[in-house]
Coordinates of C-alpha atoms in Angstrom, one line a residue:
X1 CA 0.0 0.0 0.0
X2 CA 0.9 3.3 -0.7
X3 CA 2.0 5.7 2.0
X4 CA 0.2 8.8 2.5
X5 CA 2.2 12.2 0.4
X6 CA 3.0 14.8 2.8
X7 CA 2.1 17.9 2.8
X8 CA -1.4 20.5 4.5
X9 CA -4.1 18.2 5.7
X10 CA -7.7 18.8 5.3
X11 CA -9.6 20.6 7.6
X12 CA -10.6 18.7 10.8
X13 CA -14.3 19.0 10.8
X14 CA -16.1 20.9 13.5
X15 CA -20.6 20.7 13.6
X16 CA -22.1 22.8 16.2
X17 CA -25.3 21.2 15.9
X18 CA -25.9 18.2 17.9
X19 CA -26.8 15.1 15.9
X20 CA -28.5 11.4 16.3
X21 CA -27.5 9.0 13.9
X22 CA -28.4 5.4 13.2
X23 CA -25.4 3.2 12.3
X24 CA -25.4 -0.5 11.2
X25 CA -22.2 -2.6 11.4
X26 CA -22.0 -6.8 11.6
X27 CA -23.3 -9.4 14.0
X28 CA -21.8 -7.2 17.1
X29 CA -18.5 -8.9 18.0
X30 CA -16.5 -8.6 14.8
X31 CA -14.7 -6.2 12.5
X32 CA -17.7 -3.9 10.8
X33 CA -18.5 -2.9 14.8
X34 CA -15.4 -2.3 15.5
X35 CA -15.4 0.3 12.6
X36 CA -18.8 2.0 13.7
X37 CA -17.3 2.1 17.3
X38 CA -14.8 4.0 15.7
X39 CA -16.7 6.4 13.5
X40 CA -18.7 7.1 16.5
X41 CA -16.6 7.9 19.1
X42 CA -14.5 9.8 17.0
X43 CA -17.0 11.8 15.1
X44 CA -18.9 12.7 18.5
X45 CA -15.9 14.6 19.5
X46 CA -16.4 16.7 17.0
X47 CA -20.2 17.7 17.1
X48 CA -22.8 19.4 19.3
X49 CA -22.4 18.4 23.1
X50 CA -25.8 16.0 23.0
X51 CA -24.9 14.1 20.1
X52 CA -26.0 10.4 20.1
X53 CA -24.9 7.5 17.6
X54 CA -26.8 4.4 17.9
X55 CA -24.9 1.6 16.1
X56 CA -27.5 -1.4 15.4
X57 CA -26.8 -5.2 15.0
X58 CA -26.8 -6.8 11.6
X59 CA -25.4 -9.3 9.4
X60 CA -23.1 -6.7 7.0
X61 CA -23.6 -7.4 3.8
X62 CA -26.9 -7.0 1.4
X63 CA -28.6 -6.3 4.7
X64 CA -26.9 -3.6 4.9
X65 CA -27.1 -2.0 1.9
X66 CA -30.5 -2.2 1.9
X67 CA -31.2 -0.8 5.5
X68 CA -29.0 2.4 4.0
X69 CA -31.0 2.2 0.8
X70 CA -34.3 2.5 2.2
X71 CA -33.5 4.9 5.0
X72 CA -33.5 2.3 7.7
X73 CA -30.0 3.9 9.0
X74 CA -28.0 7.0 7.9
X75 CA -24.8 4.4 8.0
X76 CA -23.9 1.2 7.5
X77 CA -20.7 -0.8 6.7
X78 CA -20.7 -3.7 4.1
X79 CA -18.3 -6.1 3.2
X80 CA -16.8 -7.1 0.3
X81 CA -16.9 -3.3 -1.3
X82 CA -17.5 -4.7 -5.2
X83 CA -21.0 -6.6 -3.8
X84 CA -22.8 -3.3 -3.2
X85 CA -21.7 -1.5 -7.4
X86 CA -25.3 -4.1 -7.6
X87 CA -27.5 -2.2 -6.0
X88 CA -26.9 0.9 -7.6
X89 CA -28.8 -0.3 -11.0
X90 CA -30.6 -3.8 -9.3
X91 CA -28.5 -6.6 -10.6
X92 CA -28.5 -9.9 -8.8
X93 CA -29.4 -10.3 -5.3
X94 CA -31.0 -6.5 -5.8
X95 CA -32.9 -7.6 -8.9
X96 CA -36.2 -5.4 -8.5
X97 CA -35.2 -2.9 -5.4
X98 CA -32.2 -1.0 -7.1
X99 CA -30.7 1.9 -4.8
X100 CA -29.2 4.7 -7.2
X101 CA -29.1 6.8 -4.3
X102 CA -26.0 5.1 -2.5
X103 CA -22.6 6.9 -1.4
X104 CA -19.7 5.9 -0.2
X105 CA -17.9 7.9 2.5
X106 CA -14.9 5.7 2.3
X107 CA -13.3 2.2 2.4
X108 CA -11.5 0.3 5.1
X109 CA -9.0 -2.1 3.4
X110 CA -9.5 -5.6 4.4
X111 CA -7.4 -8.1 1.6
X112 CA -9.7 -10.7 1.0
X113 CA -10.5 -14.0 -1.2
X114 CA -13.2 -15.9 -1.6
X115 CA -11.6 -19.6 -1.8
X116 CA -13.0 -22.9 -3.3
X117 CA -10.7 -26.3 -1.5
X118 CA -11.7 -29.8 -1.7
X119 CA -9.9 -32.2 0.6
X120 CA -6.7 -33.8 -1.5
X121 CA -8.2 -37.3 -0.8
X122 CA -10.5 -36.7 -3.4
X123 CA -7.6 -36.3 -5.9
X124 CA -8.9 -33.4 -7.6
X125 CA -7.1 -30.0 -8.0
X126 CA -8.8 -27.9 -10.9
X127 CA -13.2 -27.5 -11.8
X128 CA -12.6 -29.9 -15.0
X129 CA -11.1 -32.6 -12.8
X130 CA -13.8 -32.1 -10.0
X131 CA -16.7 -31.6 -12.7
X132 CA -15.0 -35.3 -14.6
X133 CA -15.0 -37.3 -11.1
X134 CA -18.2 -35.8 -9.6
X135 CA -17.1 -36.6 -6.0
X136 CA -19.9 -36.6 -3.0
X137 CA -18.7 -33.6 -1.5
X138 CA -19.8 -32.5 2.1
X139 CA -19.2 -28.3 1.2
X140 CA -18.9 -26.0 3.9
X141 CA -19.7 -22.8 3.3
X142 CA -22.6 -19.6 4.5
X143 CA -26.0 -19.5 4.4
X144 CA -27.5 -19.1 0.8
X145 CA -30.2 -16.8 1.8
X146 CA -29.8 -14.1 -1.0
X147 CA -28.7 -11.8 2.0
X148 CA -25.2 -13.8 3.5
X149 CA -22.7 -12.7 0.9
X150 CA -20.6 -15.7 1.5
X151 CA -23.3 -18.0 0.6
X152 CA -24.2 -16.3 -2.5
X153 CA -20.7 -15.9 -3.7
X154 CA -20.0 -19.6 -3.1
X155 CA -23.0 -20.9 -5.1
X156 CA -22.5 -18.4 -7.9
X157 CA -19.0 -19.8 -8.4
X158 CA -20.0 -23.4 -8.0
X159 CA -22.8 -22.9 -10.2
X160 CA -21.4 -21.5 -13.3
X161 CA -18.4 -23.5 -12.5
X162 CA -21.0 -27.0 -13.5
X163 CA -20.4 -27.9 -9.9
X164 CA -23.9 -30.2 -8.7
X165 CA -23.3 -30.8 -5.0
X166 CA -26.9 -32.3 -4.0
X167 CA -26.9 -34.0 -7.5
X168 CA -23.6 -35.7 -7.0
X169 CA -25.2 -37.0 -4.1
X170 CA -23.4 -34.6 -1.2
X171 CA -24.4 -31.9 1.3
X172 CA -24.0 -28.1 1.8
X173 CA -23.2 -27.2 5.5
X174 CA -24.0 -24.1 5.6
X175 CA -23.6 -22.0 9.0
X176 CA -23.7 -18.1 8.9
X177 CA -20.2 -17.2 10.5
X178 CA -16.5 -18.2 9.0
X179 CA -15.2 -20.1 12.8
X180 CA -18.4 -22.5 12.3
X181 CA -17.8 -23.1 9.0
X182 CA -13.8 -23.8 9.9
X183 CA -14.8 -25.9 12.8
X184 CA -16.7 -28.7 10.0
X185 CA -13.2 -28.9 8.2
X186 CA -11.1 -28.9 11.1
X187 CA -13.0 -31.7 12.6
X188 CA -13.7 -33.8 9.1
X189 CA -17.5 -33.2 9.0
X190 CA -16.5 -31.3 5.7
X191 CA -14.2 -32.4 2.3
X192 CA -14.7 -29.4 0.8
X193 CA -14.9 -25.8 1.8
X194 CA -16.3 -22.3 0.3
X195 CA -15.3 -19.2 2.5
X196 CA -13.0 -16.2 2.5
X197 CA -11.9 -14.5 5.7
X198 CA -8.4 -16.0 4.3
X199 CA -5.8 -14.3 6.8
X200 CA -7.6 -15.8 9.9
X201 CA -4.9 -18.4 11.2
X202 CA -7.6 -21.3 11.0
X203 CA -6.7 -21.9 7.6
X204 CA -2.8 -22.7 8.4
X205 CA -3.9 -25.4 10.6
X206 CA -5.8 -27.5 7.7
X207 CA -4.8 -25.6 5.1
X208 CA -2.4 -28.0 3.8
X209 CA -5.1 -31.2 3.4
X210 CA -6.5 -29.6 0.8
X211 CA -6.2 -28.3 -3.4
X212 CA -7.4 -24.7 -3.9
X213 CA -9.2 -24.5 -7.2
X214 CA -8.4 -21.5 -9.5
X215 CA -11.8 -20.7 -10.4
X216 CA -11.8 -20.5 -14.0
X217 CA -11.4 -17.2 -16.4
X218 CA -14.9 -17.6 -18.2
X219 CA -16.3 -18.0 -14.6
X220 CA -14.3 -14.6 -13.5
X221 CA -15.5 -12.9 -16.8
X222 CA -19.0 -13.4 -15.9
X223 CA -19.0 -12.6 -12.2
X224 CA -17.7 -9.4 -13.7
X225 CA -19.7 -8.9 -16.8
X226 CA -23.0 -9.8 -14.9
X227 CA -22.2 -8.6 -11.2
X228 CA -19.0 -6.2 -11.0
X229 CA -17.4 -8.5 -8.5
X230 CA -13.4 -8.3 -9.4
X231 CA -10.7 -11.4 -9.5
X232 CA -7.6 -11.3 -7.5
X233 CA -4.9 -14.0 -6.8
X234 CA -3.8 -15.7 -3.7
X235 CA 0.0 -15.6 -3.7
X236 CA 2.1 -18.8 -3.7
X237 CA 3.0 -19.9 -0.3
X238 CA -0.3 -18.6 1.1
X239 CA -2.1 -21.9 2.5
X240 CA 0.7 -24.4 2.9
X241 CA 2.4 -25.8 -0.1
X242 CA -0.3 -24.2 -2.2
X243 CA 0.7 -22.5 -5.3
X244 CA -0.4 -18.7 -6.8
X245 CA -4.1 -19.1 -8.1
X246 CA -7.1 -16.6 -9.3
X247 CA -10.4 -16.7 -7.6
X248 CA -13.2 -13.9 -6.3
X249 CA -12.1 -10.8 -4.7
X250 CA -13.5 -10.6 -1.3
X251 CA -12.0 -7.6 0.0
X252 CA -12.9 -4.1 1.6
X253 CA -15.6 -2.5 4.5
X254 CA -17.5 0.2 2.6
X255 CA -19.2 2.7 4.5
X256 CA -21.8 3.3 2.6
X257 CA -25.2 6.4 3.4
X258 CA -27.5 7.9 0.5
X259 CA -27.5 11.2 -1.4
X260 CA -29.1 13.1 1.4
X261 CA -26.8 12.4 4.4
X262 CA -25.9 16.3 5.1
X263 CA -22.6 17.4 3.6
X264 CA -20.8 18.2 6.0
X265 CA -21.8 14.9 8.2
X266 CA -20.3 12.5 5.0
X267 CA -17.1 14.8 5.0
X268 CA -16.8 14.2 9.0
X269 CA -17.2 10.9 8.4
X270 CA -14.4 10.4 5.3
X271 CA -12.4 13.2 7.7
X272 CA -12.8 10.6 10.9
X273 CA -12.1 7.4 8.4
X274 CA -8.8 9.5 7.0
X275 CA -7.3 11.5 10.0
X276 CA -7.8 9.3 13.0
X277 CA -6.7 5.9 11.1
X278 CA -4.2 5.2 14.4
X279 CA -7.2 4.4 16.4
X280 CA -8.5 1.5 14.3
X281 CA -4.8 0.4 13.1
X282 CA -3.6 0.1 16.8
X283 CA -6.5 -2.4 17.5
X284 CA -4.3 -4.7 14.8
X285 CA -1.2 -3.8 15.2
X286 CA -0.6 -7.3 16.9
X287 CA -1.0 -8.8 13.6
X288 CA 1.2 -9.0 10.6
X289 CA -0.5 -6.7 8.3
X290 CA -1.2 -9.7 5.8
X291 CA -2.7 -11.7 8.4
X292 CA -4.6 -8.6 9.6
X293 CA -8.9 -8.6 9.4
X294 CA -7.8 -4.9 8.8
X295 CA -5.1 -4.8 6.2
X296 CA -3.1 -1.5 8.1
X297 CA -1.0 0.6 7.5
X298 CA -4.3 2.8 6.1
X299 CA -3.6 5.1 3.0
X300 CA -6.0 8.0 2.9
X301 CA -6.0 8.2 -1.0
X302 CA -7.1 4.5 -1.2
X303 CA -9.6 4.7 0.9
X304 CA -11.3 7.3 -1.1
X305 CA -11.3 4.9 -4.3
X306 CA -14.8 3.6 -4.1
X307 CA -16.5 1.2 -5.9
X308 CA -20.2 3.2 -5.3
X309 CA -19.8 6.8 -6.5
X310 CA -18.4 8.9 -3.2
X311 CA -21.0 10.7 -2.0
X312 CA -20.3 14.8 -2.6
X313 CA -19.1 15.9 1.0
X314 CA -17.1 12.9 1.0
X315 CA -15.5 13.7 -2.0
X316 CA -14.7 17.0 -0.8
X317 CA -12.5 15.2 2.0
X318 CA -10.2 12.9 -0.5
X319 CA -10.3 15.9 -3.0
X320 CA -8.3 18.2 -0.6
X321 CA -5.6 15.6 -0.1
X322 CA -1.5 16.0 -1.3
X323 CA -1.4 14.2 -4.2
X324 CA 2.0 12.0 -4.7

């Protein structure tokens, strides 16, 4: 990541008003609250003296976009970014309730992957040798609910990848957070598995039993063509004695609000996300920044580069930073 260009910073923003705002982050104990603790504690300081945040439960991921979408919340944070370019125009799990209204106010690098493994037992490493021996696979992955991002992105790729699970004669177990999902693996309950959350230390203990499939190019092409979800590669050396291979990009928090979030609220916000990066990075610093749920050291710049148009006060925040 690139480092920050010296030079004047932007203004630190002051509101004399007091506000209430609704914020919407994950399940409560993970990384999206952690986030919303952040925005609020940091953005209080810096408004009216009876200013109240309220940060609400949720799942983070299509949930989330919609509860911003419909006005449910002023805030919430999503997760991977690419998932939510959907909702602006209703493609795929938005099909019929498009939000053309969603802004970002910024984006908090997590390095992601969504990763297809089948246990090397099964003596299978690529889709063409899994589709030819059509083994009974016992898949662990998320819900497929059209709302748990995980379980979407897993059936899309087995899907279009001419992967039959129940036809082959096997089982989805499905569970809606990543340690459940690890736990079926760790313990053999699973031969296969669909998840990301890659740089959680889980995967180095099993990691090795199994052959990550490179999900194939025609496959990428259309998740990108039909959905705007990106490739990336896992580098070589990642999961024991597993080589470099291309699969779904899982990575990035968006904070995401609509059109009408006041102006200078949204550039607070990207202000708070930009300026006061130490207090989120120090929560992770424990962790080697590849194996970090919060890929740190933060850039400012990158966090401006959205994949849902930034919303105008927003903008004006990444606008007024030294360019390299």
């Amino acid at each position: 990541m690139t480092s920050t260009p010296a030079g004047p910073r932007p203004r630190e923003p002051r509101i004399g008003r007091s506000l209430t705002l609704h914020l919407r982050g994950d399940w409560g104990g993970a990384n999206l609250h952690r986030v919303c603790g952040w925005i609020s504690q940091e953005l209080t300081d810096r408004c009216g003296p009876h200013t109240r945040v309220a940060i609400w439960n949720g799942r983070g991921f299509s949930d989330s976009v919609r509860a911003v979408g419909r006005g449910e919340v002023h805030i919430a944070l999503t997760t991977p970014a690419a998932f939510a370019a959907a909702a602006l125009d209703g493609r795929g799990a938005y099909e019929g309730e498009g939000f053309p209204e969603l802004r970002a106010l910024g984006v908090v690098p997590q390095r992601d992957r969504l990763v297809v493994g089948v246990h090397r037992s099964l003596g299978v490493s690529t889709f063409a040798e899994l589709r030819e021996a059509k083994p009974v696979l016992r898949l662990a992955t998320s819900v497929h609910d059209g709302v748990n991002h995980v379980g979407l992105a897993a059936h899309e790729i087995l899907d279009r990848s001419g992967v039959d699970v129940t036809g082959w004669g096997g089982e989805f177990i499905e569970d809606e957070r990543p340690f459940e999902t690890f736990a079926h693996v760790k313990a053999g309950r699973a031969n296969a598995v669909a998840h990301e959350a890659v740089m959680l230390p889980h995967w180095q203990e099993w990691g090795g039993d199994l052959h990550f499939l490179e999900v194939e190019e025609n496959v990428l092409d259309g998740l990108w063509n039909d959905l705007s979800w990106p490739a990336a590669v896992v580098e070589e050396g990642h999961f024991p004695g597993c080589p470099r291979f291309r699969t779904l990009d899982f990575s990035d928090f968006l904070v995401l609000a609509r059109s009408d979030l006041p102006d200078d609220v949204a550039y607070a916000i990207a202000w708070v996300l930009g300026e006061t990066r130490h207090v989120i990075e120090r929560q992770y610093r424990h962790l080697p920044p590849e194996r970090s749920p919060v890929t740190y050291p933060l850039d400012p710049v990158t966090m401006g580069e959205s994949p849902v148009p930034l919303h105008p006060g927003a903008a004006e925040y990444y606008g007024a930073l030294p360019q390299a």
